[in-house]
Coordinates of C-alpha atoms in Angstrom, one line a residue:
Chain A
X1 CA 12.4 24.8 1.5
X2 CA 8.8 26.3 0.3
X3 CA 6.6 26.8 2.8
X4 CA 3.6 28.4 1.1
X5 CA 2.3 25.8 -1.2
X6 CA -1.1 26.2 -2.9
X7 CA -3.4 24.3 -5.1
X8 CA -5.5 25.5 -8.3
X9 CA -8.6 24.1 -8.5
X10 CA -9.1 22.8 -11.9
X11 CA -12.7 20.9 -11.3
X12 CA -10.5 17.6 -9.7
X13 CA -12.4 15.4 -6.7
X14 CA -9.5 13.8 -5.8
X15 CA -6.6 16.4 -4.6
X16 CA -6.6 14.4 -1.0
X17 CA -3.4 12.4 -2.8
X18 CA -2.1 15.8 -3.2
X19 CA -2.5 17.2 0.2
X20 CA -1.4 14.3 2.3
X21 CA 1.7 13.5 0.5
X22 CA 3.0 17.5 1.0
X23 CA 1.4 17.1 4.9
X24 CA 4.0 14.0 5.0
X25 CA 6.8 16.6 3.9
X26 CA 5.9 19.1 6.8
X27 CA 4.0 21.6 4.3
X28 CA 0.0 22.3 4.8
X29 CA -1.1 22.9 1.2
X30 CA -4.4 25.1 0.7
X31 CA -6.4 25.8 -1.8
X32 CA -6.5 28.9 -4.5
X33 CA -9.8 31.0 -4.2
X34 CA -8.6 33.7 -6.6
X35 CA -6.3 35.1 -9.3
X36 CA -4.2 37.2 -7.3
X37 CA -2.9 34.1 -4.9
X38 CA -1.0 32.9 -7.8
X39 CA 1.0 35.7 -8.0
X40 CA 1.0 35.8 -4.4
X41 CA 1.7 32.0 -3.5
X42 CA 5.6 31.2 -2.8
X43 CA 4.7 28.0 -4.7
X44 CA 1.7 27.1 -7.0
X45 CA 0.8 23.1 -7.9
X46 CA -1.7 22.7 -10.9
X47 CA -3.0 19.0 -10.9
X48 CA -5.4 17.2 -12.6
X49 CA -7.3 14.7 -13.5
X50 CA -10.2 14.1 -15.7
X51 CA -10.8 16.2 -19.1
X52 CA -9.0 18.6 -20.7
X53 CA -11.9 20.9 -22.1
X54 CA -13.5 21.4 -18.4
X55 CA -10.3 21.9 -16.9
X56 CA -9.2 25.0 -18.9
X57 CA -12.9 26.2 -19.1
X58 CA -12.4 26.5 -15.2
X59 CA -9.4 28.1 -15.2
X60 CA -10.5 30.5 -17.4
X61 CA -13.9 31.2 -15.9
X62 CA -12.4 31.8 -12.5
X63 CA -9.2 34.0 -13.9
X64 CA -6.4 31.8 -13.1
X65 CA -5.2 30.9 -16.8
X66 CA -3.2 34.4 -16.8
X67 CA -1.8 34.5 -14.0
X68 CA -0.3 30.6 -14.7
X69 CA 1.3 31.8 -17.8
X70 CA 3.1 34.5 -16.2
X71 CA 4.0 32.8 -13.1
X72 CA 5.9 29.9 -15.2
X73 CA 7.1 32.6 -18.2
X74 CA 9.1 34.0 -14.8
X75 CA 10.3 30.6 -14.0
X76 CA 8.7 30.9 -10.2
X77 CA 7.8 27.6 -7.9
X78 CA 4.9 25.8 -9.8
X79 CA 4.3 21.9 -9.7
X80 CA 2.0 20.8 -12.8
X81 CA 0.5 17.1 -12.3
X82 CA -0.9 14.9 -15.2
X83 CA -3.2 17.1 -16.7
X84 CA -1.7 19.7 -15.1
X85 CA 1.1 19.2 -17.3
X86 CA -1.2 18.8 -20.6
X87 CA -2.7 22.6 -20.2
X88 CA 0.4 24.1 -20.2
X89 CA 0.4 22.9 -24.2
X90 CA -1.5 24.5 -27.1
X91 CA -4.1 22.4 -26.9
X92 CA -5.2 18.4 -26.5
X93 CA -6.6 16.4 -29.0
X94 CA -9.2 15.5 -26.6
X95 CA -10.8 18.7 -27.0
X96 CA -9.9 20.1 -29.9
X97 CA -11.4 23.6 -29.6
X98 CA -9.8 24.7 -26.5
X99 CA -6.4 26.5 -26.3
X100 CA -4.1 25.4 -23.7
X101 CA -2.0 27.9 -21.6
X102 CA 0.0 28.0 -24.7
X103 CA 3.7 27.7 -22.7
X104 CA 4.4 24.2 -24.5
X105 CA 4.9 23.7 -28.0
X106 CA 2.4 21.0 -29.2
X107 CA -1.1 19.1 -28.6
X108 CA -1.4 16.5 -25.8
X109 CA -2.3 13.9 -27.8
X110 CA -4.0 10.0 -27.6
X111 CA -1.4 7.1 -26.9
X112 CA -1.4 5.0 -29.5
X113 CA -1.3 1.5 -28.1
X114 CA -3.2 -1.5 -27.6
X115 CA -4.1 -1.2 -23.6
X116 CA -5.5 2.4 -23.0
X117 CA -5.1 4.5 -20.4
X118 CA -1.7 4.2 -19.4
X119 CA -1.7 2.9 -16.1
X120 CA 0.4 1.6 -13.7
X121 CA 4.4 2.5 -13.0
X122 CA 6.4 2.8 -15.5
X123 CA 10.3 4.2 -16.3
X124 CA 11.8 7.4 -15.7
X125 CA 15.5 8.3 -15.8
X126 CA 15.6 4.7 -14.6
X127 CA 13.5 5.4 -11.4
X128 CA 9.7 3.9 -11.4
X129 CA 6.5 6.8 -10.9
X130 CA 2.6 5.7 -11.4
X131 CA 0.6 6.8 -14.7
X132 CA -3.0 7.3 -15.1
X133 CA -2.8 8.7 -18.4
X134 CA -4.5 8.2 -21.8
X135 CA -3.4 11.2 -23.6
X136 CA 0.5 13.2 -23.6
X137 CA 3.0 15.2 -25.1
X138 CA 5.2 13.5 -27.6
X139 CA 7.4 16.5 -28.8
X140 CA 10.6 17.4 -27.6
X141 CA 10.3 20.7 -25.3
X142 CA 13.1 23.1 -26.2
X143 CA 14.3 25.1 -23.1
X144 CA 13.4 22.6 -20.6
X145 CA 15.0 19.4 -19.2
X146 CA 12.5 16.4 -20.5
X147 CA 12.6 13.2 -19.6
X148 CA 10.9 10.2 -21.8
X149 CA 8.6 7.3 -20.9
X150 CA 7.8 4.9 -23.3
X151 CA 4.5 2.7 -24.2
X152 CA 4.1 1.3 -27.4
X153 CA 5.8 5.1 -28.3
X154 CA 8.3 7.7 -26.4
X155 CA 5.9 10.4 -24.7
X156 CA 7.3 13.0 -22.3
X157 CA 7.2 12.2 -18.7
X158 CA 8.7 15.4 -16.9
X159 CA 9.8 18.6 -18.0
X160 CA 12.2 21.2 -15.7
X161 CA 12.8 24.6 -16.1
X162 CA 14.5 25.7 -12.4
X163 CA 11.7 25.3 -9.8
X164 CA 9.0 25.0 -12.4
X165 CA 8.1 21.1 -12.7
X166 CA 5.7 19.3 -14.9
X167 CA 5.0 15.6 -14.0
X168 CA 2.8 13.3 -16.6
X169 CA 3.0 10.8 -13.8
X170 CA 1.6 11.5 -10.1
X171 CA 4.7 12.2 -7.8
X172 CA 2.1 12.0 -5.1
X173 CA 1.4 8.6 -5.9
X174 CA 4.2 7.1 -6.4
X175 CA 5.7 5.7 -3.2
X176 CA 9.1 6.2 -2.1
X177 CA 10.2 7.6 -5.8
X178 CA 8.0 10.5 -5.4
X179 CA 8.2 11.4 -2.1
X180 CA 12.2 12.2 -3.1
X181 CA 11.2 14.4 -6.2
X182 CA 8.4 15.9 -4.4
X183 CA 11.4 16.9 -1.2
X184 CA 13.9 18.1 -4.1
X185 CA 11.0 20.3 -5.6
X186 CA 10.6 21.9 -2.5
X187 CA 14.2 22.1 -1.5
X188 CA 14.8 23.8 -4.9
X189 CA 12.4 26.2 -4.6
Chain B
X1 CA 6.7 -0.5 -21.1
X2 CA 4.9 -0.4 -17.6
X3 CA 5.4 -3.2 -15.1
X4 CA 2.9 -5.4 -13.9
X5 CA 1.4 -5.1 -10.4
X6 CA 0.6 -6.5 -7.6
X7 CA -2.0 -5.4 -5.7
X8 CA -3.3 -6.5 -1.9
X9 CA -7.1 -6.4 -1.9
X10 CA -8.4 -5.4 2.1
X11 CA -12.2 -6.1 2.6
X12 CA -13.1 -3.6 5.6
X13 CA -16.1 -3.6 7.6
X14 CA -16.4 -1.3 10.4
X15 CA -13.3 -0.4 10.0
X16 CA -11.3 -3.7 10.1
X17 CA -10.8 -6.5 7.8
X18 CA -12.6 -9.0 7.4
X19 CA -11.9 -12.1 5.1
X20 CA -13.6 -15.2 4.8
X21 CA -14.0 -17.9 1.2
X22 CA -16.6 -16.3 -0.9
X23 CA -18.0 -13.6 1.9
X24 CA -18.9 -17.0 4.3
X25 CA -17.6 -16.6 7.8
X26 CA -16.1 -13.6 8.2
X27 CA -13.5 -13.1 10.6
X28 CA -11.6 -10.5 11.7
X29 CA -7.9 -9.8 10.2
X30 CA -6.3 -6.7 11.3
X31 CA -6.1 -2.7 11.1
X32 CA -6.5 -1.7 7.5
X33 CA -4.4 1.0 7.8
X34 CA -1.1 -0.7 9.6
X35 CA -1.9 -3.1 7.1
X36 CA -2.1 -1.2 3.8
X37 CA 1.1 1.1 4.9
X38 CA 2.6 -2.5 5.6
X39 CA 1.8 -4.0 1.9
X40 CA 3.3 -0.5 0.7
X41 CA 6.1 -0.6 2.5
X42 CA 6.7 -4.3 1.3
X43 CA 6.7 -3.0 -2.3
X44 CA 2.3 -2.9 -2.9
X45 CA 2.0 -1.7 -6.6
X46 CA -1.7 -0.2 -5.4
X47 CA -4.1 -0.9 -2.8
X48 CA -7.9 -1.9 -3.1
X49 CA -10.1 -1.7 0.0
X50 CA -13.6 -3.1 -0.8
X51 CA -16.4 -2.0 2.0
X52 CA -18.1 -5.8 2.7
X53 CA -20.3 -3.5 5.2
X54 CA -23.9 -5.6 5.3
X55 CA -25.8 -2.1 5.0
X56 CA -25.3 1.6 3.5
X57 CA -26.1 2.7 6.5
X58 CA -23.0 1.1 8.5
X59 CA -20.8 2.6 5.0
X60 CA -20.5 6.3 6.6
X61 CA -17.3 4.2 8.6
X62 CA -15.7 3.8 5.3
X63 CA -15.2 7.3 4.7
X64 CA -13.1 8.0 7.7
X65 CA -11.0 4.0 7.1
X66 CA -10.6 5.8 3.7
X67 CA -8.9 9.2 5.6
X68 CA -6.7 7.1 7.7
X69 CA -5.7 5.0 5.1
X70 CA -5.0 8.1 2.7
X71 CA -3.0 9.6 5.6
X72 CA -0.1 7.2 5.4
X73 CA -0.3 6.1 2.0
X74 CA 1.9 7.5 -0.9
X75 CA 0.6 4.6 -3.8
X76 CA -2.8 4.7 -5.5
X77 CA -5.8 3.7 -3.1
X78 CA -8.9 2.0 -4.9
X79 CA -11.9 2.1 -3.0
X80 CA -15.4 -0.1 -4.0
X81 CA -18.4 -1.4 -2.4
X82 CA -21.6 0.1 -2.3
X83 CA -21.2 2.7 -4.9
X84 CA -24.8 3.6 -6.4
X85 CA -24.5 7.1 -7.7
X86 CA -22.5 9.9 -7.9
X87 CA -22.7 11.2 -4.8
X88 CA -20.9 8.0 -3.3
X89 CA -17.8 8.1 -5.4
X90 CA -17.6 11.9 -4.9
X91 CA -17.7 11.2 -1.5
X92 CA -14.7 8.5 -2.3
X93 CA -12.8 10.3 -3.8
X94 CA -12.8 13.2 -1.6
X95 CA -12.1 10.9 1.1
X96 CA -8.5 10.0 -0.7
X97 CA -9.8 7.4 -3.2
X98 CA -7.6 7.7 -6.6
X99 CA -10.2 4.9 -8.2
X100 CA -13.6 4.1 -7.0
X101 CA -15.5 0.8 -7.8
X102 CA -18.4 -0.2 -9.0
X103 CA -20.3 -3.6 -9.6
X104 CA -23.9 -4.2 -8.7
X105 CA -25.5 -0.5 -9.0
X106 CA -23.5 -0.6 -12.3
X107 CA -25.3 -4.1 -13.3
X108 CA -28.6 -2.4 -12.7
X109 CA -27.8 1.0 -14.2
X110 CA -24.9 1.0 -16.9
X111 CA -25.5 4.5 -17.7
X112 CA -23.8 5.1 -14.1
X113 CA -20.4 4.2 -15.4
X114 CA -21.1 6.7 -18.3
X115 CA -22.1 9.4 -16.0
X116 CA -19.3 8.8 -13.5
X117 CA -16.6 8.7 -16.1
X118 CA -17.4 12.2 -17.4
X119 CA -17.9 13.4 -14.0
X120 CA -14.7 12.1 -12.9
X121 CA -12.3 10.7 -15.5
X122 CA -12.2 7.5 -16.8
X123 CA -9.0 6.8 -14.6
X124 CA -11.0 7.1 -11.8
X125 CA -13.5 4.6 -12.8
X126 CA -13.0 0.5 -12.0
X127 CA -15.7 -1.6 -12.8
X128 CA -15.9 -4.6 -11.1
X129 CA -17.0 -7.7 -12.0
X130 CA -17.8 -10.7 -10.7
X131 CA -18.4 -13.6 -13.0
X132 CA -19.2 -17.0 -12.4
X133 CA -19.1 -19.7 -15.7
X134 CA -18.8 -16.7 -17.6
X135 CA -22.0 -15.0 -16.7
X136 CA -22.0 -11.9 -14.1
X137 CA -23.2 -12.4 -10.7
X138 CA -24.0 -9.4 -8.2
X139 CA -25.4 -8.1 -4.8
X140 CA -21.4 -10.2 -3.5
X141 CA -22.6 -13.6 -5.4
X142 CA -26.0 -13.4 -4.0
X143 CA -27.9 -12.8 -7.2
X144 CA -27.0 -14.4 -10.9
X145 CA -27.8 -13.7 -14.0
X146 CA -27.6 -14.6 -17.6
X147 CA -25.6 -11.7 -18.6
X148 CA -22.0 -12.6 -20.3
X149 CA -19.0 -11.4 -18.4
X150 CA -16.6 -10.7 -21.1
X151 CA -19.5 -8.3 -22.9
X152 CA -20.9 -6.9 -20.1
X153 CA -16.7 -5.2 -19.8
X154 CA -16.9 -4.7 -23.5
X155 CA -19.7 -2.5 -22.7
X156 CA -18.0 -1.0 -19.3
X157 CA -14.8 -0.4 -21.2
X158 CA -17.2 1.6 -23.9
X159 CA -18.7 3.7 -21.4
X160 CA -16.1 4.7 -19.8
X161 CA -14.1 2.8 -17.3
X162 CA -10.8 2.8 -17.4
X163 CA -10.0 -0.5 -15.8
X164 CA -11.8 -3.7 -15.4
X165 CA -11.9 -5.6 -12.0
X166 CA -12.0 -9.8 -13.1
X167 CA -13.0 -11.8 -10.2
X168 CA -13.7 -15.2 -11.0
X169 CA -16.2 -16.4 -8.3
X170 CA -15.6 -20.1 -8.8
X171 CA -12.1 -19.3 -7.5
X172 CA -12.0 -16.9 -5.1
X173 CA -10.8 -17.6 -1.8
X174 CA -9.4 -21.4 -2.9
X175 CA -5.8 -21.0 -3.4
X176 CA -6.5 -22.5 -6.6
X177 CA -5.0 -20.3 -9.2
X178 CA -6.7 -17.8 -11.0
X179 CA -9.3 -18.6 -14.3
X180 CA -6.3 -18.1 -16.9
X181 CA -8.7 -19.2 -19.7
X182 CA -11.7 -16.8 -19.0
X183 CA -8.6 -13.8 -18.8
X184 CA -7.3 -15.0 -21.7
X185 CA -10.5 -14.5 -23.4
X186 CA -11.4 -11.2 -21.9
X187 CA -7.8 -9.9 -22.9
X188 CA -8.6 -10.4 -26.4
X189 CA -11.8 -8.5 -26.1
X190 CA -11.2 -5.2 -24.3
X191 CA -8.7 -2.7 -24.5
X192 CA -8.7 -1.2 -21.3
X193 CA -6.2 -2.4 -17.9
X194 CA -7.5 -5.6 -16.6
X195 CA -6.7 -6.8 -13.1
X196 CA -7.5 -10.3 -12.2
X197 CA -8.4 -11.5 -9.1
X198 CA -9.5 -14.8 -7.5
X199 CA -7.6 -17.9 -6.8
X200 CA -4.0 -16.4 -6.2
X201 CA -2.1 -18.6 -4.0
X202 CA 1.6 -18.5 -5.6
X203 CA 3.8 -15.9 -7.9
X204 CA 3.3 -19.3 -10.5
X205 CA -0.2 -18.2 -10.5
X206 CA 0.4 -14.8 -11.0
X207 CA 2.9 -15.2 -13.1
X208 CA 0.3 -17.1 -15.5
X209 CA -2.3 -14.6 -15.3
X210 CA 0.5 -11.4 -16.2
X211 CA 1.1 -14.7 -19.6
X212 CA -2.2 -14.3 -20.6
X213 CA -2.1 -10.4 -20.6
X214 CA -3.8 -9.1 -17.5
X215 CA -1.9 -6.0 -16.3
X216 CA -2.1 -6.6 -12.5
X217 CA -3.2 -9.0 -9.9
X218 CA -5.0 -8.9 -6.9
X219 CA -4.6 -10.7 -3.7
X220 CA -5.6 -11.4 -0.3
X221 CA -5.6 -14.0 1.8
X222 CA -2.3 -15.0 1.3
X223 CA -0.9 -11.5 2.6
X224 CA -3.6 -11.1 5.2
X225 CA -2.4 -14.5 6.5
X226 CA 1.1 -13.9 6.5
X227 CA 1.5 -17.1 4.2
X228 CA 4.2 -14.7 2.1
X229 CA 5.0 -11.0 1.9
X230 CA 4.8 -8.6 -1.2
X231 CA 8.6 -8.2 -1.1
X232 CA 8.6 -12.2 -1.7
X233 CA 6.3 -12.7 -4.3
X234 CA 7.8 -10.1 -5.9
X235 CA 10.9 -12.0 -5.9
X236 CA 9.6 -15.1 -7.5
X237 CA 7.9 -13.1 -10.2
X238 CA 11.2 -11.8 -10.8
X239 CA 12.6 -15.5 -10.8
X240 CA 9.8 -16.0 -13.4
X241 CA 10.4 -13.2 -15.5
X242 CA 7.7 -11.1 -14.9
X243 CA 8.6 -7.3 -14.8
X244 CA 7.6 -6.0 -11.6
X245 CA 8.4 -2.7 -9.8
X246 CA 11.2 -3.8 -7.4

């Protein structure tokens, strides 16, 4: 089971969600001050919440975008929440101008449908997680197990590549469901 | 298509819960935090905890109800009452808050919900309102005023928030049902998630609110009370052909 779980900073308030859930596991997360820890980390989580344009500015800024790409281009134990999930595309169409980390084919882009954000819990491989989401990825992902939600349109929920993970939903949120594919992440890792 | 939730409301002050028909004689109901790991365990789509607290200066309690309550609980944690500025829902949401509240300071200042939005996400952001023959009231019913609900969360929804909080004043705390015509026209106006609250006292009346289009409902007193559980009104929804989260 990972032991050595750490948490990029990508300008989120909220990452007490995050923490508690993996302290209810038996793992003390902590939280990446520079670049080389993410090479260093046994396992790396990437959430996120707010904007897209922020987000990577901060990961750039503080030197963390590399050292992302190369740790999930090698396929090692990395967790990517919500927004998390959204950087590893080419870009959002939230902010137009910035490039993503570029792993993902695509742009995030805006749900189309009458109720925006996305919120509340919704179907995944027949199990229910919790959305907060008003942007996503709608192309397949070639290379990685992807799973669908739908609202109003099909929009991917989770992609899998071995222990790298990439939630649109919040595992950490999402009661009994998530605390079960939270486990099997770190059992897998 | 998501389901629609259900969603126990706590108001805490000092760190217990207090309920009481329109803020009048409040009593004491119970640890917040056996009860909101209760509600989840019960099947609780979310939580909301609103701080009734009579001062800010008796709010620094909040903070550490919001710890212990973050602690145990693995579904999203709304937290309102009291929030004025940035500062408060930073403090929120560092606390374990997924969504912070906020209704009066938001009345007085709308450019907060603007500023808290880009700050934190417009997931983040509920705005509450409280509305009474369709006009807002504030400061917990104290103060009214002759600004129209349903526009007032056509504005919120512009600025930023990413839910919007109904309570219908007239029929909070009555067992009475919720205001199914006032949601109706609200639902027709804003594109945002709307949770209702105010009134519930069976899944019927729930059921009629999720008819009309609100995506979730709020509760209290008949949790708090013990009149039914989660896990039963749940049940009834189902009966009524909602689609809930079993």
């Amino acid at each position: 089971m990972l032991r050595d779980v750490r948490i990029v900073p990508t300008g989120a308030a909220n990452l007490r969600s995050v923490t508690e859930a993996f302290r209810r596991l038996g793992v003390k997360a902590t939280m990446v001050r520079q670049g080389n820890e993410i090479e260093d980390a046994e396992a790396i989580i990437l959430p996120g919440v707010g904007a897209f344009g922020p987000a990577m500015d901060l990961l750039r800024e503080q030197g963390f975008a590399e050292p992302l790409r190369e740790r999930i281009e090698a396929e090692r134990p990395t967790l990517a929440i919500c927004l998390g999930m959204q950087l590893l595309a080419q870009g959002s169409e939230e902010a137009p101008d910035t490039p993503g980390l570029g792993l993902l084919p695509g742009m995030a882009r805006r749900l189309q449908a009458p109720v925006v954000p996305h919120m509340g819990w919704n179907c995944v491989d027949r199990e229910y997680f919790y959305f907060a989401n008003s942007y996503a990825l709608a192309r397949p992902i070639p290379g990685w197990e992807t799973s669908f939600a739908h609202y109003a349109q099909s929009f991917v929920a989770m992609i899998r590549r071995g222990p790298v993970l990439a939630c649109q939903f919040h595992p950490e949120l999402s009661g009994g469901a998530g605390k079960r594919l939270l486990q099997e992440w770190l059992d897998a890792g | 298509m998501p389901a629609k939730r259900v969603i126990p409301c706590l108001d805490i002050r000092d760190g217990r819960i207090v309920k009481g028909v329109r803020f009048q004689s409040l009593r004491d109901a119970g640890d917040p935090v056996e009860r909101a790991a209760l509600y989840e365990e019960q099947g609780a789509d979310e939580i909301v905890i609103l701080d009734v607290s009579a001062t800010p200066e008796r709010r620094g309690a909040s903070l550490e109800t919001v710890k212990r309550i973050r602690a145990v609980l693995g579904i999203p944690l709304t937290v309102g009452g009291g929030v004025r500025a940035l500062a408060d829902a930073q403090n929120l949401l560092e606390a374990g808050a997924d969504k912070v509240a906020v209704n009066t300071a938001a009345v007085q200042c709308p450019s907060l919900i603007t500023e808290l939005a880009s700050q934190f996400g417009a997931q983040c952001i509920v705005l509450a309102i409280d509305a009474k023959a369709g006009r807002v009231v504030t400061h917990s019913g104290k103060s009214e005023s002759t600004l129209d609900a349903i526009a007032w969360a056509k504005e919120g929804a512009g600025r930023g928030a990413g839910e919007i909080l109904l309570t219908s004043w007239d029929r909070d705390g009555t067992l009475q049902g919720y205001d199914t015509q006032f949601l109706c026209a609200l639902r027709g106006q804003v594109r945002v998630p709307i949770i209702a609250s105010g009134g519930a006292a069976t899944a019927q009346h729930m059921a009629e609110a999720f008819a009309v289009g609100v995506d979730a409902v709020l509760a209290a007193s008949i949790f708090h009370d013990g009149q039914t559980t989660v896990t039963e009104i749940k049940r009834e929804l189902t009966d009524l052909g909602i689609k809930v989260r079993p």
